Amino acid sequence: MVVSRVMATQRSALLSSAALRRILTGCSEFRSSYSTSTSARPDIPSLSEFISSFTTRQVEEPVVTIPTEVHTSITTTIPIAPAAPGHRRFKRSELPLPVLFDSPHAALSRKQLPKRTGTIAFKRGMMSIFDENGVRIPVTILQIDRVEVTYVKTLDKHGYFAVQVGAGARHAKNVTKPMLGHFSKAGVAPKKTVAEFRVRDENGLLPIAHEITAEHFKEGQFVDVWARSKGKGFSGVMKRHGFSGLPASHGVSVSHRSAGSTGQSQDPGRVLKGKKMAGRMGGDYVTLQNSKVVKIYPEYGLVLVKGPVPGPKYAAVSVQDAVKKPDVE
Amino acid sequence: MSLSFLQRLPARGFSAAETCLTALRNQMTTTLSDSRHVQNAGYQLSSKPKKAPIKIRQPAPSLLPKGSEPKQLLEQKLTSELDPTGWRRQLFQRSSPLALRPGDVVRVHFHSETSHTFVGTIMVIRRRGLDTSVRLRSEVAQLGVEMSVKVYSTSVKNFEFISRAVKKARRAKLYYLRPDEKKGK
């Protein structure tokens, strides 16, 4: 009988019937390892062969086909991108498992994002205009000053789609060398501020060094505006949280603008976390949703947006199509 | 190499070539160490490959003319659009000869079908460029009525001057025309 060299398929060594017989019968006869003539007694395995039949584990890789669309508990089909080699956070297993609800891929498909990119604008004050009915509309003047695309982020490389945009101008001597290199690579002049805008898919991406003007927006469309609010410094509890304070007279001593009591008695016996107290106010990001674009002046690069906008004058403000309104082409 | 230098060499069995090489090396050392520019001596310094300079592009000029404020530019533009003939500026700029004054009686004509006109005494002239407004007071069916009118609004058709103040008002804001409420009680 010919001894066949066995391939172990599931991490277990399968013995040849001849070897098995030898073990069972207690036969310790093995072919000498020094004998070169294998054809003399091919049925008897050599000791090394016998040992290697236990140790060689050659697992055959199962052939897996990754489906292009997988249906999950969510009633939408999620197109699956191939596993990104560079981005370990978004690496998926190669086995045909359904996309989990709590995975970055599913989260990305659920995320409500605008179709187009946004821009950075500089807040240049407020004024009022009159519409055709004679109604006065208070507006904020936003200046879109030399805005160009500096970088583009894609799903394969970064795990999401985004357009990085730079606005304004800055003297090269005041810009750090790393940033100078970044702008040089993009083919734009050094910018004052740089910000990123997430978009829904690759259709929202723009080519690098593409200029975004005031005509990017349309009169009557809705936008989301976000910026860092004006800093109010260390402010008291009445300004910061709208507490009423204490009476001005009737025996109140010294604590007219204080918070008063900060908790209960022995139980819980401590001040609870998150208790509203005095502290630094302002200087944090505030988003105003669904602000209307009232008028555009492309010759000056100005966009007039209804109502107020967070931040002080001359501050950089991010403007993008409203997420909760229909898409703008 | 001078003779004195050679004489200073140690009296050992050096070959001529070795002697020359040693002398040359020593010479190099002294030259290099004496030099102000080189710190390490005794070997040839390799020049580092210089990085390519970063290409810096010049920014495009801003769309706004230099030294201008967008608010000023827009106000000028809108004033010429909303008041092309300039009658509003004539009536409400303080320096104008036809300027209205507090105490004058004036009739406002509107574009609206429902409320065509309003007659009243000018109580307050609030001058704020495009936001200029006028407060008129009159008695309509024994009821005091005040109306604030935005001068540059597109719904205002015309201001008709009726009569000048009998006596020049010694105030800019005539809030005293309102009846004193405490007297009635």
PDB file of N, CA, C and O in Angstrom, chain B residues 64-69 72:
ATOM      1  N   LEU B  64     -13.038  93.070  -2.398  1.00  0.00           N
ATOM      2  CA  LEU B  64     -13.388  94.359  -1.829  1.00  0.00           C
ATOM      3  C   LEU B  64     -12.258  95.345  -2.091  1.00  0.00           C
ATOM      4  O   LEU B  64     -11.091  94.999  -1.931  1.00  0.00           O
ATOM      5  N   PRO B  65     -12.563  96.603  -2.461  1.00  0.00           N
ATOM      6  CA  PRO B  65     -11.493  97.590  -2.627  1.00  0.00           C
ATOM      7  C   PRO B  65     -10.770  97.788  -1.300  1.00  0.00           C
ATOM      8  O   PRO B  65     -11.364  97.678  -0.235  1.00  0.00           O
ATOM      9  N   LYS B  66      -9.480  98.065  -1.400  1.00  0.00           N
ATOM     10  CA  LYS B  66      -8.667  98.128  -0.192  1.00  0.00           C
ATOM     11  C   LYS B  66      -9.127  99.256   0.706  1.00  0.00           C
ATOM     12  O   LYS B  66      -9.411 100.361   0.259  1.00  0.00           O
ATOM     13  N   GLY B  67      -9.212  98.983   2.002  1.00  0.00           N
ATOM     14  CA  GLY B  67      -9.611  99.991   2.976  1.00  0.00           C
ATOM     15  C   GLY B  67     -11.100 100.235   3.037  1.00  0.00           C
ATOM     16  O   GLY B  67     -11.540 101.174   3.685  1.00  0.00           O
ATOM     17  N   SER B  68     -11.886  99.400   2.373  1.00  0.00           N
ATOM     18  CA  SER B  68     -13.331  99.620   2.381  1.00  0.00           C
ATOM     19  C   SER B  68     -13.998  98.609   3.305  1.00  0.00           C
ATOM     20  O   SER B  68     -13.513  97.505   3.483  1.00  0.00           O
ATOM     21  N   GLU B  69     -15.108  99.035   3.878  1.00  0.00           N
ATOM     22  CA  GLU B  69     -15.895  98.141   4.711  1.00  0.00           C
ATOM     23  C   GLU B  69     -17.105  97.682   3.915  1.00  0.00           C
ATOM     24  O   GLU B  69     -17.772  98.511   3.281  1.00  0.00           O
ATOM     25  N   GLN B  72     -20.379  99.658   4.548  1.00  0.00           N
ATOM     26  CA  GLN B  72     -20.441 100.993   3.915  1.00  0.00           C
ATOM     27  C   GLN B  72     -20.778 100.873   2.439  1.00  0.00           C
ATOM     28  O   GLN B  72     -21.617 101.601   1.914  1.00  0.00           O
TER      29      GLN B  72
END
